[in-house]
GROMACS .gro file of C-alpha atoms in nm:
model
  260
    1MET     CA    1   0.930   5.521   4.148
    2ILE     CA    2   0.712   5.236   4.266
    3PRO     CA    3   0.472   5.250   3.970
    4ILE     CA    4   0.767   5.261   3.726
    5ARG     CA    5   0.938   4.967   3.898
    6TRP     CA    6   0.610   4.776   3.902
    7PHE     CA    7   0.565   4.845   3.531
    8LEU     CA    8   0.920   4.732   3.449
    9ASN     CA    9   0.880   4.416   3.656
   10LYS     CA   10   0.551   4.344   3.485
   11ARG     CA   11   0.715   4.378   3.142
   12ILE     CA   12   0.994   4.142   3.247
   13ASN     CA   13   0.743   3.890   3.380
   14ILE     CA   14   0.545   3.903   3.057
   15LYS     CA   15   0.863   3.844   2.854
   16LEU     CA   16   0.955   3.551   3.078
   17PHE     CA   17   0.606   3.408   3.041
   18ILE     CA   18   0.616   3.440   2.660
   19SER     CA   19   0.962   3.283   2.649
   20PHE     CA   20   0.848   2.996   2.872
   21THR     CA   21   0.535   2.941   2.664
   22LEU     CA   22   0.728   2.932   2.336
   23SER     CA   23   0.978   2.687   2.483
   24LEU     CA   24   0.696   2.467   2.605
   25VAL     CA   25   0.532   2.471   2.261
   26LEU     CA   26   0.861   2.370   2.099
   27ILE     CA   27   0.906   2.086   2.348
   28ILE     CA   28   0.551   1.958   2.298
   29THR     CA   29   0.579   1.987   1.919
   30SER     CA   30   0.907   1.799   1.920
   31ALA     CA   31   0.764   1.528   2.145
   32ALA     CA   32   0.458   1.493   1.924
   33VAL     CA   33   0.652   1.401   1.613
   34ALA     CA   34   0.632   1.023   1.611
   35SER     CA   35   0.865   0.852   1.366
   36TYR     CA   36   0.741   0.514   1.246
   37THR     CA   37   1.027   0.286   1.144
   38PRO     CA   38   0.895  -0.060   1.045
   39GLY     CA   39   1.236  -0.223   1.017
   40ASP     CA   40   1.240  -0.562   0.845
   41GLN     CA   41   0.884  -0.572   0.712
   42LYS     CA   42   0.723  -0.900   0.611
   43PRO     CA   43   0.537  -0.860   0.278
   44VAL     CA   44   0.179  -0.985   0.258
   45PRO     CA   45   0.191  -1.297   0.034
   46PRO     CA   46   0.014  -1.242  -0.301
   47ASP     CA   47  -0.233  -1.524  -0.233
   48ARG     CA   48  -0.353  -1.344   0.080
   49LYS     CA   49  -0.446  -1.024  -0.099
   50SER     CA   50  -0.810  -0.975  -0.188
   51ASP     CA   51  -0.911  -0.926  -0.551
   52GLY     CA   52  -1.183  -0.684  -0.444
   53GLY     CA   53  -0.974  -0.406  -0.295
   54THR     CA   54  -1.138  -0.070  -0.226
   55THR     CA   55  -1.360   0.153  -0.431
   56ARG     CA   56  -1.416   0.524  -0.401
   57GLY     CA   57  -1.737   0.529  -0.205
   58CYS     CA   58  -2.107   0.458  -0.223
   59SER     CA   59  -2.158   0.749  -0.461
   60GLY     CA   60  -1.806   0.852  -0.560
   61GLY     CA   61  -1.609   0.991  -0.264
   62ASP     CA   62  -1.272   1.164  -0.289
   63ILE     CA   63  -1.098   0.915  -0.061
   64PRO     CA   64  -1.206   0.548  -0.033
   65LEU     CA   65  -1.271   0.335   0.272
   66THR     CA   66  -0.918   0.278   0.407
   67VAL     CA   67  -0.792   0.067   0.696
   68LEU     CA   68  -0.522   0.264   0.876
   69ALA     CA   69  -0.250   0.007   0.829
   70SER     CA   70  -0.022  -0.119   0.556
   71GLY     CA   71  -0.187  -0.298   0.268
   72ASN     CA   72   0.139  -0.451   0.149
   73TYR     CA   73   0.314  -0.553   0.469
   74VAL     CA   74   0.220  -0.742   0.783
   75GLY     CA   75   0.189  -0.490   1.066
   76ARG     CA   76   0.308  -0.586   1.413
   77THR     CA   77   0.161  -0.558   1.761
   78THR     CA   78   0.252  -0.682   2.106
   79SER     CA   79  -0.109  -0.665   2.223
   80GLN     CA   80  -0.348  -0.957   2.229
   81HIS     CA   81  -0.626  -0.698   2.253
   82PRO     CA   82  -0.525  -0.451   1.979
   83THR     CA   83  -0.715  -0.149   1.855
   84PHE     CA   84  -0.790  -0.114   1.484
   85ALA     CA   85  -0.888   0.198   1.292
   86TRP     CA   86  -1.006   0.299   0.946
   87PHE     CA   87  -1.127   0.600   0.752
   88VAL     CA   88  -1.487   0.630   0.630
   89PRO     CA   89  -1.557   0.887   0.354
   90ARG     CA   90  -1.859   1.116   0.376
   91ASP     CA   91  -2.067   0.936   0.114
   92SER     CA   92  -2.006   0.600   0.283
   93ALA     CA   93  -2.119   0.705   0.632
   94SER     CA   94  -2.436   0.581   0.805
   95LYS     CA   95  -2.426   0.253   0.615
   96PRO     CA   96  -2.435  -0.107   0.745
   97MET     CA   97  -2.079  -0.211   0.821
   98LYS     CA   98  -1.908  -0.534   0.923
   99PHE     CA   99  -1.569  -0.585   1.084
  100THR     CA  100  -1.411  -0.932   1.081
  101ILE     CA  101  -1.081  -1.077   1.201
  102TYR     CA  102  -0.949  -1.399   1.049
  103GLU     CA  103  -0.658  -1.615   1.154
  104TRP     CA  104  -0.429  -1.735   0.877
  105VAL     CA  105  -0.417  -2.114   0.883
  106PRO     CA  106  -0.116  -2.270   0.702
  107SER     CA  107  -0.236  -2.458   0.395
  108GLY     CA  108  -0.595  -2.411   0.503
  109LYS     CA  109  -0.895  -2.181   0.492
  110PRO     CA  110  -0.872  -1.864   0.707
  111LYS     CA  111  -1.046  -1.909   1.042
  112GLU     CA  112  -1.289  -1.641   1.158
  113VAL     CA  113  -1.216  -1.540   1.517
  114ARG     CA  114  -1.432  -1.230   1.567
  115ASN     CA  115  -1.691  -1.022   1.382
  116LYS     CA  116  -1.897  -0.717   1.464
  117SER     CA  117  -2.172  -0.538   1.273
  118TRP     CA  118  -2.291  -0.180   1.318
  119GLN     CA  119  -2.328   0.152   1.130
  120SER     CA  120  -2.039   0.337   0.971
  121SER     CA  121  -1.967   0.695   1.076
  122LEU     CA  122  -1.777   0.974   0.906
  123GLY     CA  123  -1.404   1.009   0.959
  124ILE     CA  124  -1.179   0.792   1.171
  125MET     CA  125  -1.346   0.492   1.330
  126LYS     CA  126  -1.167   0.271   1.581
  127LEU     CA  127  -1.249  -0.058   1.745
  128SER     CA  128  -1.100  -0.277   2.017
  129PRO     CA  129  -1.284  -0.600   1.935
  130PHE     CA  130  -1.165  -0.797   2.239
  131SER     CA  131  -1.231  -0.708   2.601
  132GLU     CA  132  -0.950  -0.745   2.853
  133ASN     CA  133  -1.110  -1.052   3.013
  134GLU     CA  134  -1.105  -1.240   2.679
  135PRO     CA  135  -0.811  -1.441   2.544
  136GLY     CA  136  -0.786  -1.216   2.238
  137LEU     CA  137  -0.531  -1.282   1.965
  138GLU     CA  138  -0.243  -1.526   2.017
  139ALA     CA  139   0.124  -1.437   2.011
  140GLY     CA  140   0.315  -1.596   1.725
  141LYS     CA  141   0.016  -1.601   1.491
  142GLU     CA  142  -0.082  -1.390   1.192
  143TYR     CA  143  -0.428  -1.251   1.127
  144PHE     CA  144  -0.600  -1.020   0.884
  145LEU     CA  145  -0.883  -0.778   0.944
  146GLN     CA  146  -1.150  -0.690   0.692
  147VAL     CA  147  -1.384  -0.392   0.696
  148VAL     CA  148  -1.690  -0.400   0.469
  149ILE     CA  149  -1.943  -0.122   0.411
  150GLN     CA  150  -2.267  -0.225   0.244
  151CYS     CA  151  -2.367   0.050   0.004
  152ASP     CA  152  -2.666  -0.153  -0.114
  153PRO     CA  153  -2.770  -0.464   0.085
  154ASP     CA  154  -2.936  -0.600  -0.230
  155ASN     CA  155  -2.614  -0.569  -0.429
  156PRO     CA  156  -2.318  -0.726  -0.240
  157SER     CA  157  -2.091  -0.678  -0.541
  158GLY     CA  158  -2.104  -0.305  -0.469
  159ASP     CA  159  -1.969  -0.340  -0.113
  160LEU     CA  160  -1.668  -0.132  -0.012
  161VAL     CA  161  -1.388  -0.351   0.122
  162ASP     CA  162  -1.046  -0.294   0.270
  163GLU     CA  163  -0.810  -0.527   0.454
  164ALA     CA  164  -0.484  -0.534   0.646
  165SER     CA  165  -0.264  -0.801   0.803
  166ILE     CA  166  -0.135  -0.820   1.160
  167GLU     CA  167   0.121  -1.030   1.344
  168VAL     CA  168   0.123  -1.065   1.723
  169ILE     CA  169   0.473  -1.079   1.870
  170GLY     CA  170   0.622  -1.086   2.218
  171MET     CA  171   0.715  -0.758   2.383
  172PRO     CA  172   1.084  -0.678   2.319
  173THR     CA  173   1.274  -0.624   2.643
  174ALA     CA  174   1.424  -0.295   2.524
  175VAL     CA  175   1.080  -0.160   2.431
  176GLN     CA  176   0.930  -0.258   2.766
  177SER     CA  177   1.218  -0.088   2.947
  178LYS     CA  178   1.145   0.238   2.764
  179LEU     CA  179   0.769   0.208   2.822
  180ASN     CA  180   0.829   0.172   3.196
  181LYS     CA  181   0.976   0.523   3.192
  182ALA     CA  182   0.713   0.679   2.962
  183VAL     CA  183   0.472   0.922   3.127
  184ASN     CA  184   0.211   0.980   2.855
  185SER     CA  185   0.066   0.850   2.528
  186VAL     CA  186   0.290   1.079   2.319
  187GLU     CA  187   0.601   0.912   2.456
  188LYS     CA  188   0.449   0.565   2.428
  189ALA     CA  189   0.344   0.626   2.065
  190ASN     CA  190   0.699   0.731   1.980
  191ILE     CA  191   0.849   0.426   2.151
  192TYR     CA  192   0.617   0.186   1.971
  193ALA     CA  193   0.664   0.366   1.637
  194GLU     CA  194   1.043   0.354   1.654
  195ALA     CA  195   1.020  -0.019   1.733
  196GLY     CA  196   0.805  -0.084   1.425
  197LEU     CA  197   0.496  -0.176   1.629
  198TRP     CA  198   0.237  -0.005   1.412
  199TYR     CA  199  -0.087  -0.106   1.582
  200ASP     CA  200   0.043  -0.023   1.931
  201ALA     CA  201   0.170   0.317   1.815
  202LEU     CA  202  -0.158   0.404   1.643
  203ASP     CA  203  -0.357   0.300   1.950
  204GLU     CA  204  -0.161   0.541   2.172
  205ALA     CA  205  -0.185   0.819   1.911
  206LEU     CA  206  -0.563   0.790   1.885
  207LYS     CA  207  -0.594   0.831   2.263
  208LEU     CA  208  -0.472   1.187   2.206
  209ALA     CA  209  -0.715   1.264   1.921
  210LYS     CA  210  -1.070   1.393   1.917
  211VAL     CA  211  -1.350   1.159   1.814
  212SER     CA  212  -1.338   1.079   1.439
  213LYS     CA  213  -0.998   1.250   1.409
  214LEU     CA  214  -0.633   1.140   1.398
  215GLY     CA  215  -0.472   1.419   1.597
  216GLU     CA  216  -0.121   1.551   1.532
  217VAL     CA  217   0.062   1.237   1.642
  218GLY     CA  218  -0.172   1.009   1.448
  219ALA     CA  219  -0.143   1.219   1.132
  220THR     CA  220   0.238   1.212   1.154
  221LEU     CA  221   0.234   0.835   1.200
  222LEU     CA  222   0.008   0.788   0.898
  223LYS     CA  223   0.237   0.994   0.677
  224ASP     CA  224   0.530   0.783   0.795
  225LEU     CA  225   0.332   0.469   0.707
  226ALA     CA  226   0.266   0.606   0.358
  227GLN     CA  227   0.637   0.666   0.314
  228TRP     CA  228   0.714   0.300   0.389
  229GLU     CA  229   0.423   0.155   0.194
  230ALA     CA  230   0.601   0.120  -0.142
  231PRO     CA  231   0.791  -0.211  -0.167
  232LYS     CA  232   1.157  -0.213  -0.269
  233THR     CA  233   1.068  -0.435  -0.565
  234THR     CA  234   0.806  -0.196  -0.708
  235PRO     CA  235   0.953  -0.196  -1.064
  236GLU     CA  236   0.904  -0.573  -1.074
  237LEU     CA  237   0.535  -0.557  -0.988
  238PRO     CA  238   0.256  -0.585  -1.247
  239PRO     CA  239   0.126  -0.241  -1.354
  240LYS     CA  240  -0.213  -0.298  -1.189
  241GLU     CA  241  -0.060  -0.379  -0.849
  242ARG     CA  242   0.188  -0.093  -0.876
  243GLU     CA  243  -0.099   0.146  -0.949
  244ALA     CA  244  -0.295   0.015  -0.647
  245ILE     CA  245   0.005   0.075  -0.418
  246ASN     CA  246   0.051   0.430  -0.544
  247LYS     CA  247  -0.319   0.502  -0.488
  248ARG     CA  248  -0.299   0.372  -0.132
  249ILE     CA  249   0.002   0.590  -0.059
  250LYS     CA  250  -0.185   0.892  -0.191
  251ASN     CA  251  -0.496   0.803   0.011
  252LEU     CA  252  -0.301   0.763   0.336
  253LYS     CA  253  -0.141   1.104   0.290
  254GLN     CA  254  -0.477   1.268   0.213
  255ILE     CA  255  -0.637   1.110   0.519
  256ALA     CA  256  -0.346   1.234   0.733
  257ASP     CA  257  -0.408   1.589   0.608
  258ASN     CA  258  -0.789   1.585   0.609
  259ALA     CA  259  -0.853   1.398   0.937
  260ARG     CA  260  -0.585   1.568   1.143
   0.00000   0.00000   0.00000
């Protein structure tokens, strides 16, 4: 009787373990689905958009150099020391690269506030350009970041370029209250995403990802971003700009799938 009872108990324990494991997987999967809701987005003014844009790659890559942020709207952050990220295609890796942040000056020339030069690497690259003991970016101001990969140092016109805008705002009280109760980066990413704080959400998501990858949360966020990238006034845009927006949406979705 004892062996039979032991066997029955063992089967019950195994079933309980499987049931617990499946429940845990469902909980984790549910928690990992970040939903980015930008809310009332501020469009990037036409005069701030670069004429250069992006190109495919140094020798014709499938996906171009792409900053992981909106190209049509001003992304928000509550951090004065934000983290930025971008995708580097295979044929554009191991090239000289420059990252620059500019402050938008009303009725004036953009002011450079930080730059960094190093080599590009395949996949997702991220950078926190300000250390915690530096002043960093200022709340209430708008900036734009520019990433440049030099395919041929002797031919600057062939550089790969992509840009994105960022606005630093104060931390909303409701968001801070939720963050105080958050226990991990998954929860924090969701809180930031639901509040429309793109750069904060992406920063938390990338903490969960492997080097050069987005991870599940990051990939979900990027697909959400792609969904919100098209402006409501798309039919009124010139064909060339409309085509550029559609290409960016496609690129963001491909990066989300390929760099997961």
